[in-house]
Structure formats: structure tokens, C-alpha cells
Amino acid sequence: MFDRIALIGLGLIGSSLAHASKRGKLAKHIAGHAKSAATRQAALTIGFADSVHATVAEAVKEADLVILCVPVGACGAVAAQMAAHLKPGAIVTDVGSVKAAVLRDVGAHLPASVHFIPGHPIAGTEQSGPESGFAELFDARWCILTPPVGANADAVEKLRAFWQAVGSKVEIMTADHHDLVLAITSHLPHLIAFNIVGTAAHLEEVTDSEVIKYSAGGFRDFTRIAASDPVMWRDVFLNNREAVLEMLGRFSEDLSVLQRAIRWGDGEQLEAMFARAREIRRGIIAAGQDTAAPDFGRRK
Ligand code: NAP
């Protein structure tokens, strides 16, 4: 599909894209770059990149497809480093969890001779780093592309075909709409998880060992989400401020309704809200986006 793919950032998403591209034989050569020498060495040792480069400029040379797999806040600086070295006609994309900020920060640096089409695979784990990647990460998961107005239709189709070839289903929407949808489906759940784990950590009357011992009561599932990479999530909240604040406002209002129902012993209200929530979970399973096995399949 491509002669040369350049991956900038070789953590969970970058290394998984390399594994999946190799599985599908999608590139003759995969070039990579990461900030640290340790990650670059790990990429060579594991073998998911054919070449690794000490600079962004060297890594993107002659690449037909360049994919930024770095934290959202680093995208603008990386784009500035690569701009003068991109092959005319190359497709440049990213995998960042926020889209309007990336469109603004990266778009500002790129020459008109390349096709910039931001993207975001809705796939991940709480792990990070070059050892955490695997070829199946994107299988049956959605990938959202947010081409700017006037984007080259052939380039969009080629990028769509690439994501399909690594296993994804592809949807196209505007960057602003993406940021609003992801604020409720991903960003707010992470914020809640970070917060609830923080609240438990601050409790003086519950010892650490009790929090851990009885975590299967629900807390454990929040801790998995809260274990996600701190730098990545710092950048998500700094770069999707408006949409997250909007969803947080709605969340707080709904939480107050629950609080009031508990205070006044309004069982009907509580049951109705919990029943609606259960239906959403059933819908997610019906859509094939999670397992129906009890406890996420932990019980064998
Ligand atoms: P990760 O495992 O922490 O990997 C980040 C990679 O970026 C590392 O290789 C790091 O290099 C490199 N990097 C950071 N700053 C850099 C810079 N200035 N120049 C060059 N390389 C730099 O993170 P990830 O989970 O793959 O996330 C990458 C992107 O994917 C983020 O934008 C995130 O929003 C998005 N995303 C993540 C998930 C998820 O579940 N994790 C899902 C969808 C999308 P070093 O290793 O040398 O530090």
C-alpha cells in the first residue's frame, strides 16, 4: 500500500501500528523516531521498525505516509521539525485523542504540497511504551478521520484504506464534533477515574490495604482506566478544554439529581436512572464493542 511509512512516536499506538502494518504487509519499509534513545533501541530490538532515526527530519524523508503517534501537546513541535523534509504528495496524519487542537497546531506548519488528514483510533489500553504494542489493537475498533475542508479526496480514501487494512472500521466527521463526542465517551470517564482513585487515596479511615483488598467491588475497574499515561492525559485536558468543561457541567448536574434522590429516599428515581445505564451497557455489547462475559471475562 505504501513504499515507506514513518512513525513518529513508538509507544503503545506507534508500535501497534507498526505490528499491524507488518501483519498486513502494508509497507515495504517502516521508519521510526522516538524522543529517547532507549525507546529507539527497544523498537529495533523488538523488530517492529525497519529503521530508527535520531531526528524527526531523517525519519520522514521519502515517506509516503507519516503518522504522528506522540502526545497531543507535542504534535505542533514535531510538525515544525518535519515540515521542510516531507516528500511532496505525502499523507501526514496523527492518532491524537483531541482533533481541533492538532488540526490547528500541526496544520500551521505543514507545506501545501502534503495532505494533512488528522485521525484518532478509538482503541487503546492503559499500557504505554514500545513493549506494549500488538498487531490486533485496532481490530474491529473504530477509527475517526477528521479531514479539513477541501482535503484531497484520494488521500482521504487512501488513509481510510490503510486503517481498514490494520483492522479498523472508519468514520469521518469534523474535528469539533469528534472532540465533543470523545469528551463524554473517553475524556470524562478518565477524569472521573483519576478523581475517584485520588479520593480513595485521600481517605484516612480506609487503610490502603482495605482499598486494595475490597477493590473488586467496583473500584478496581476505575483503577485500570486511572493507570493510563499521565502525560497523554494531561495533554488531552489541556487541549479539549471547552468540550470537557461542557460535559463536566452536565455530569455535575446529573450527579446532583442522584444526590438529591439518595437524600430524599427516592428509590423510583434511582432505579430509573440505573435501568437506563444498564441499557447503554447492553447496547455497547450488542454493537460488539465489549464482551458480554461476566466481569469483562476475568472469571474463566
Ligand atoms: P506512549 O505509549 O506514551 O508513547 C508516546 C511516544 O511518543 C513515545 O515513543 C515517546 O518517546 C514519543 N514522544 C513523546 N514526545 C515526543 C517528541 N516531542 N518527539 C518525538 N517523540 C516523542 O503513548 P501512546 O499511548 O502511544 O499515545 C500516543 C498518542 O496516541 C497520543 O496522542 C494519544 O492521545 C493517542 N491515543 C492513545 C490511546 C491510548 O489508549 N493510549 C488511544 C488512542 C489514541 P519516548 O518513549 O522516547 O518518550
Short mmCIF file of C-alpha atoms and ligand atoms in Angstrom, two decimals:
data_model
loop_
_atom_site.label_atom_id
_atom_site.label_comp_id
_atom_site.label_asym_id
_atom_site.label_seq_id
_atom_site.Cartn_x
_atom_site.Cartn_y
_atom_site.Cartn_z
CA MET A 1 0.00 0.00 0.00
CA PHE A 2 2.92 2.36 0.82
CA ASP A 3 6.63 2.23 -0.01
CA ARG A 4 7.62 3.88 3.22
CA ILE A 5 5.68 4.64 6.41
CA ALA A 6 7.24 6.90 9.05
CA LEU A 7 6.02 6.58 12.63
CA ILE A 8 6.88 9.47 14.93
CA GLY A 9 6.42 8.18 18.48
CA LEU A 10 6.91 4.48 19.15
CA GLY A 11 4.77 3.87 22.23
CA LEU A 12 1.55 1.86 22.51
CA ILE A 13 -0.09 3.29 19.39
CA GLY A 14 3.04 3.74 17.23
CA SER A 15 4.34 0.23 17.90
CA SER A 16 0.87 -1.30 17.44
CA LEU A 17 0.56 0.44 14.06
CA ALA A 18 3.97 -0.96 13.08
CA HIS A 19 2.96 -4.50 14.12
CA ALA A 20 -0.38 -4.23 12.30
CA SER A 21 1.28 -2.79 9.16
CA LYS A 22 3.71 -5.69 9.13
CA ARG A 23 0.89 -8.19 9.66
CA GLY A 24 -0.95 -6.75 6.65
CA LYS A 25 2.24 -6.23 4.59
CA LEU A 26 1.20 -2.61 4.12
CA ALA A 27 4.67 -1.04 3.68
CA LYS A 28 7.99 -2.00 2.15
CA HIS A 29 9.77 -0.07 4.89
CA ILE A 30 8.73 1.22 8.32
CA ALA A 31 10.89 4.07 9.62
CA GLY A 32 10.56 5.24 13.21
CA HIS A 33 11.57 8.01 15.57
CA ALA A 34 11.02 8.48 19.30
CA LYS A 35 12.35 11.08 21.70
CA SER A 36 14.58 8.81 23.77
CA ALA A 37 17.44 6.58 22.65
CA ALA A 38 16.04 3.84 24.93
CA THR A 39 12.73 3.70 23.03
CA ARG A 40 14.50 3.82 19.65
CA GLN A 41 16.71 0.89 20.74
CA ALA A 42 13.67 -1.04 22.01
CA ALA A 43 11.97 -0.62 18.61
CA LEU A 44 14.99 -2.17 16.88
CA THR A 45 15.33 -4.97 19.43
CA ILE A 46 11.63 -5.92 19.22
CA GLY A 47 11.90 -5.52 15.44
CA PHE A 48 8.70 -3.66 14.56
CA ALA A 49 10.62 -0.86 12.76
CA ASP A 50 12.97 -1.46 9.82
CA SER A 51 14.98 1.65 10.64
CA VAL A 52 15.01 4.11 13.53
CA HIS A 53 16.31 7.64 13.30
CA ALA A 54 17.66 10.09 15.85
CA THR A 55 15.73 13.02 14.33
CA VAL A 56 12.20 13.56 13.04
CA ALA A 57 13.67 15.06 9.84
CA GLU A 58 15.57 11.86 8.95
CA ALA A 59 12.64 9.60 9.82
CA VAL A 60 10.13 11.32 7.48
CA LYS A 61 12.46 11.53 4.46
CA GLU A 62 10.90 9.81 1.41
CA ALA A 63 7.92 8.59 3.46
CA ASP A 64 4.56 8.36 1.63
CA LEU A 65 2.67 8.14 4.91
CA VAL A 66 3.75 9.93 8.10
CA ILE A 67 1.86 9.16 11.33
CA LEU A 68 2.36 11.26 14.46
CA CYS A 69 1.95 8.96 17.48
CA VAL A 70 3.13 11.40 20.15
CA PRO A 71 1.14 13.11 22.95
CA VAL A 72 -1.22 15.80 21.60
CA GLY A 73 0.82 18.61 23.15
CA ALA A 74 3.96 17.52 21.25
CA CYS A 75 2.34 17.43 17.78
CA GLY A 76 2.96 21.09 16.85
CA ALA A 77 6.68 20.98 17.65
CA VAL A 78 7.12 17.67 15.80
CA ALA A 79 5.32 19.10 12.74
CA ALA A 80 7.69 22.09 12.75
CA GLN A 81 10.68 19.74 12.75
CA MET A 82 9.39 17.65 9.84
CA ALA A 83 7.87 20.34 7.61
CA ALA A 84 10.90 21.03 5.40
CA HIS A 85 11.71 17.34 4.93
CA LEU A 86 8.38 15.90 3.80
CA LYS A 87 8.03 14.29 0.40
CA PRO A 88 5.61 16.23 -1.86
CA GLY A 89 2.32 14.33 -2.08
CA ALA A 90 2.87 12.52 1.24
CA ILE A 91 -0.09 11.89 3.53
CA VAL A 92 0.50 13.22 7.06
CA THR A 93 -1.82 12.05 9.82
CA ASP A 94 -1.86 11.57 13.58
CA VAL A 95 -3.56 9.43 16.22
CA GLY A 96 -4.13 12.07 18.90
CA SER A 97 -7.11 11.87 21.24
CA VAL A 98 -8.05 15.52 20.53
CA LYS A 99 -8.57 16.74 16.98
CA ALA A 100 -9.27 20.50 16.73
CA ALA A 101 -6.04 21.39 18.59
CA VAL A 102 -3.98 19.05 16.39
CA LEU A 103 -5.56 20.47 13.23
CA ARG A 104 -4.58 23.95 14.41
CA ASP A 105 -1.09 23.14 15.78
CA VAL A 106 0.10 20.78 13.02
CA GLY A 107 -1.71 22.43 10.11
CA ALA A 108 0.09 25.69 10.86
CA HIS A 109 3.47 24.15 9.97
CA LEU A 110 2.86 21.82 7.03
CA PRO A 111 3.53 22.79 3.41
CA ALA A 112 0.67 22.83 0.90
CA SER A 113 2.44 20.04 -1.05
CA VAL A 114 1.37 17.36 1.52
CA HIS A 115 -2.07 16.06 2.51
CA PHE A 116 -2.81 16.52 6.20
CA ILE A 117 -5.69 14.38 7.47
CA PRO A 118 -5.95 14.04 11.27
CA GLY A 119 -7.18 10.76 12.73
CA HIS A 120 -7.94 9.02 16.02
CA PRO A 121 -8.19 5.27 16.57
CA ILE A 122 -10.72 4.53 19.32
CA ALA A 123 -8.57 1.72 20.60
CA GLY A 124 -6.09 1.53 23.41
CA THR A 125 -5.08 0.05 26.72
CA GLU A 126 -3.79 1.55 29.95
CA GLN A 127 -0.25 0.47 29.00
CA SER A 128 2.34 2.65 27.28
CA GLY A 129 5.78 2.38 25.71
CA PRO A 130 7.26 0.36 22.82
CA GLU A 131 6.82 -3.03 24.55
CA SER A 132 3.06 -2.56 24.98
CA GLY A 133 2.06 -2.63 21.30
CA PHE A 134 0.35 -5.53 19.50
CA ALA A 135 -0.96 -6.10 15.96
CA GLU A 136 -4.58 -6.77 16.97
CA LEU A 137 -5.13 -3.48 18.85
CA PHE A 138 -7.20 -1.90 16.07
CA ASP A 139 -9.19 -4.99 15.02
CA ALA A 140 -12.94 -4.25 14.87
CA ARG A 141 -12.40 -0.84 16.55
CA TRP A 142 -13.46 2.48 15.09
CA CYS A 143 -11.01 4.98 13.70
CA ILE A 144 -12.28 8.54 13.22
CA LEU A 145 -10.78 10.70 10.46
CA THR A 146 -11.32 14.47 10.56
CA PRO A 147 -10.21 15.83 7.17
CA PRO A 148 -10.15 19.63 6.99
CA VAL A 149 -12.43 21.40 4.49
CA GLY A 150 -11.03 20.95 0.97
CA ALA A 151 -8.92 17.87 1.83
CA ASN A 152 -7.84 15.78 -1.16
CA ALA A 153 -10.48 13.05 -1.61
CA ASP A 154 -7.99 10.45 -2.95
CA ALA A 155 -5.72 10.98 0.05
CA VAL A 156 -8.68 10.57 2.43
CA GLU A 157 -9.66 7.33 0.68
CA LYS A 158 -6.09 6.02 0.82
CA LEU A 159 -5.89 6.75 4.54
CA ARG A 160 -9.29 5.11 5.05
CA ALA A 161 -8.00 2.01 3.24
CA PHE A 162 -4.90 1.97 5.46
CA TRP A 163 -6.97 1.99 8.67
CA GLN A 164 -9.24 -0.70 7.30
CA ALA A 165 -6.18 -2.78 6.44
CA VAL A 166 -4.95 -2.59 10.06
CA GLY A 167 -8.37 -3.91 11.13
CA SER A 168 -10.44 -0.79 11.85
CA LYS A 169 -13.83 0.49 10.80
CA VAL A 170 -13.59 4.10 9.64
CA GLU A 171 -15.90 7.05 10.30
CA ILE A 172 -15.46 10.61 9.04
CA MET A 173 -16.54 13.70 11.00
CA THR A 174 -15.43 17.25 11.77
CA ALA A 175 -12.71 17.85 14.35
CA ASP A 176 -15.08 19.83 16.60
CA HIS A 177 -17.73 17.11 16.58
CA HIS A 178 -15.07 14.49 17.36
CA ASP A 179 -13.89 16.49 20.37
CA LEU A 180 -17.42 16.78 21.76
CA VAL A 181 -18.20 13.08 21.32
CA LEU A 182 -14.89 11.96 22.81
CA ALA A 183 -15.26 14.35 25.73
CA ILE A 184 -18.19 12.25 27.00
CA THR A 185 -17.11 8.78 25.79
CA SER A 186 -13.45 8.94 26.80
CA HIS A 187 -12.17 12.12 28.40
CA LEU A 188 -14.80 12.49 31.15
CA PRO A 189 -14.63 8.77 32.15
CA HIS A 190 -10.87 9.14 32.56
CA LEU A 191 -11.28 12.31 34.62
CA ILE A 192 -13.79 10.54 36.87
CA ALA A 193 -11.45 7.55 37.25
CA PHE A 194 -8.46 9.76 38.11
CA ASN A 195 -10.65 11.59 40.64
CA ILE A 196 -12.21 8.58 42.34
CA VAL A 197 -8.82 6.89 42.74
CA GLY A 198 -7.49 10.16 44.17
CA THR A 199 -10.43 10.42 46.60
CA ALA A 200 -9.86 6.86 47.85
CA ALA A 201 -6.17 7.59 48.29
CA HIS A 202 -7.02 10.56 50.50
CA LEU A 203 -9.38 8.64 52.81
CA GLU A 204 -7.84 8.34 56.21
CA GLU A 205 -10.34 5.92 57.71
CA VAL A 206 -9.88 3.34 54.92
CA THR A 207 -6.39 1.91 55.01
CA ASP A 208 -4.54 1.31 51.76
CA SER A 209 -4.79 -2.43 52.27
CA GLU A 210 -8.58 -2.31 52.58
CA VAL A 211 -8.89 -0.25 49.40
CA ILE A 212 -6.89 -2.90 47.58
CA LYS A 213 -8.43 -5.92 49.35
CA TYR A 214 -12.02 -4.97 48.55
CA SER A 215 -11.34 -3.31 45.18
CA ALA A 216 -13.30 -5.97 43.24
CA GLY A 217 -16.45 -4.18 44.48
CA GLY A 218 -16.06 -1.73 41.58
CA PHE A 219 -13.04 0.41 42.44
CA ARG A 220 -10.68 -1.92 40.55
CA ASP A 221 -12.32 -1.11 37.21
CA PHE A 222 -11.67 2.60 37.77
CA THR A 223 -8.03 1.92 38.67
CA ARG A 224 -7.43 0.31 35.28
CA ILE A 225 -8.53 3.48 33.50
CA ALA A 226 -6.67 5.66 36.01
CA ALA A 227 -3.40 3.83 35.23
CA SER A 228 -3.24 5.46 31.76
CA ASP A 229 -0.26 7.58 30.76
CA PRO A 230 -0.18 10.87 32.78
CA VAL A 231 1.46 12.96 30.02
CA MET A 232 -1.01 11.82 27.37
CA TRP A 233 -3.96 12.66 29.63
CA ARG A 234 -2.54 15.98 30.78
CA ASP A 235 -2.39 16.99 27.11
CA VAL A 236 -5.93 15.76 26.41
CA PHE A 237 -7.42 18.00 29.11
CA LEU A 238 -5.26 20.99 28.20
CA ASN A 239 -6.29 20.68 24.54
CA ASN A 240 -10.00 19.78 24.78
CA ARG A 241 -10.88 22.27 27.48
CA GLU A 242 -14.20 23.64 26.22
CA ALA A 243 -15.83 20.30 25.37
CA VAL A 244 -14.66 18.66 28.61
CA LEU A 245 -15.94 21.57 30.71
CA GLU A 246 -19.30 21.39 28.90
CA MET A 247 -19.64 17.64 29.62
CA LEU A 248 -18.38 18.06 33.19
CA GLY A 249 -21.12 20.65 33.78
CA ARG A 250 -23.79 18.23 32.57
CA PHE A 251 -22.26 15.41 34.62
CA SER A 252 -22.32 17.54 37.79
CA GLU A 253 -26.00 18.38 37.23
CA ASP A 254 -26.90 14.71 36.83
CA LEU A 255 -24.83 13.81 39.89
CA SER A 256 -26.78 16.37 41.91
CA VAL A 257 -30.03 14.69 40.81
CA LEU A 258 -28.70 11.37 42.13
CA GLN A 259 -27.51 13.02 45.34
CA ARG A 260 -30.95 14.51 45.88
CA ALA A 261 -32.68 11.17 45.17
CA ILE A 262 -30.49 9.46 47.78
CA ARG A 263 -31.10 12.27 50.30
CA TRP A 264 -34.91 12.07 49.87
CA GLY A 265 -35.06 8.29 49.61
CA ASP A 266 -36.43 8.49 46.05
CA GLY A 267 -35.98 4.83 45.06
CA GLU A 268 -38.01 5.22 41.89
CA GLN A 269 -35.69 7.91 40.55
CA LEU A 270 -32.58 5.87 41.39
CA GLU A 271 -33.95 2.70 39.82
CA ALA A 272 -34.99 4.53 36.65
CA MET A 273 -31.52 6.05 36.20
CA PHE A 274 -29.73 2.75 36.88
CA ALA A 275 -32.04 0.90 34.46
CA ARG A 276 -31.22 3.42 31.70
CA ALA A 277 -27.50 2.95 32.39
CA ARG A 278 -27.82 -0.83 32.15
CA GLU A 279 -29.48 -0.45 28.74
CA ILE A 280 -26.49 1.57 27.49
CA ARG A 281 -24.13 -1.22 28.61
CA ARG A 282 -26.31 -3.75 26.75
CA GLY A 283 -26.15 -1.56 23.65
CA ILE A 284 -22.34 -1.50 23.79
CA ILE A 285 -22.25 -5.32 23.94
CA ALA A 286 -24.83 -5.62 21.15
CA ALA A 287 -22.64 -3.32 18.99
CA GLY A 288 -19.68 -5.68 19.52
CA GLN A 289 -17.66 -3.05 21.39
CA ASP A 290 -17.17 -5.20 24.53
CA THR A 291 -17.54 -8.74 25.82
CA ALA A 292 -20.75 -10.00 27.41
CA ALA A 293 -18.72 -12.27 29.72
CA PRO A 294 -19.18 -11.56 33.46
CA ASP A 295 -16.57 -9.22 34.96
CA PHE A 296 -15.17 -8.44 31.45
CA GLY A 297 -14.23 -12.13 31.06
CA ARG A 298 -11.89 -12.15 34.07
CA ARG A 299 -13.80 -15.13 35.50
CA LYS A 300 -12.85 -18.19 33.49
P1 NAP B 1 3.06 6.33 24.67
O1 NAP B 1 2.97 4.84 24.73
O2 NAP B 1 3.40 7.08 25.91
O3 NAP B 1 4.07 6.74 23.51
C1 NAP B 1 4.35 8.07 23.16
C2 NAP B 1 5.55 8.08 22.23
O4 NAP B 1 5.77 9.42 21.80
C3 NAP B 1 6.85 7.60 22.87
O5 NAP B 1 7.55 6.79 21.96
C4 NAP B 1 7.62 8.91 23.11
O6 NAP B 1 9.01 8.74 23.06
C5 NAP B 1 7.15 9.72 21.92
N1 NAP B 1 7.33 11.16 22.08
C6 NAP B 1 6.81 11.95 23.06
N2 NAP B 1 7.13 13.24 22.84
C7 NAP B 1 7.88 13.25 21.71
C8 NAP B 1 8.53 14.27 20.96
N3 NAP B 1 8.47 15.54 21.33
N4 NAP B 1 9.23 13.90 19.84
C9 NAP B 1 9.29 12.63 19.47
N5 NAP B 1 8.70 11.60 20.12
C10 NAP B 1 8.00 11.92 21.23
O7 NAP B 1 1.67 6.97 24.17
P2 NAP B 1 0.50 6.33 23.27
O8 NAP B 1 -0.48 5.68 24.18
O9 NAP B 1 1.09 5.55 22.15
O10 NAP B 1 -0.18 7.67 22.76
C11 NAP B 1 0.28 8.35 21.61
C12 NAP B 1 -0.84 9.19 21.04
O11 NAP B 1 -1.96 8.33 20.77
C13 NAP B 1 -1.37 10.28 21.97
O12 NAP B 1 -1.57 11.47 21.22
C14 NAP B 1 -2.69 9.76 22.46
O13 NAP B 1 -3.60 10.82 22.69
C15 NAP B 1 -3.13 8.88 21.31
N6 NAP B 1 -4.01 7.74 21.65
C16 NAP B 1 -3.73 6.97 22.74
C17 NAP B 1 -4.57 5.91 23.05
C18 NAP B 1 -4.30 5.05 24.26
O14 NAP B 1 -5.19 4.33 24.72
N7 NAP B 1 -3.12 5.06 24.82
C19 NAP B 1 -5.67 5.61 22.24
C20 NAP B 1 -5.90 6.38 21.09
C21 NAP B 1 -5.05 7.45 20.81
P3 NAP B 1 9.82 8.18 24.35
O15 NAP B 1 9.35 6.77 24.55
O16 NAP B 1 11.22 8.26 23.90
O17 NAP B 1 9.46 9.09 25.49
#
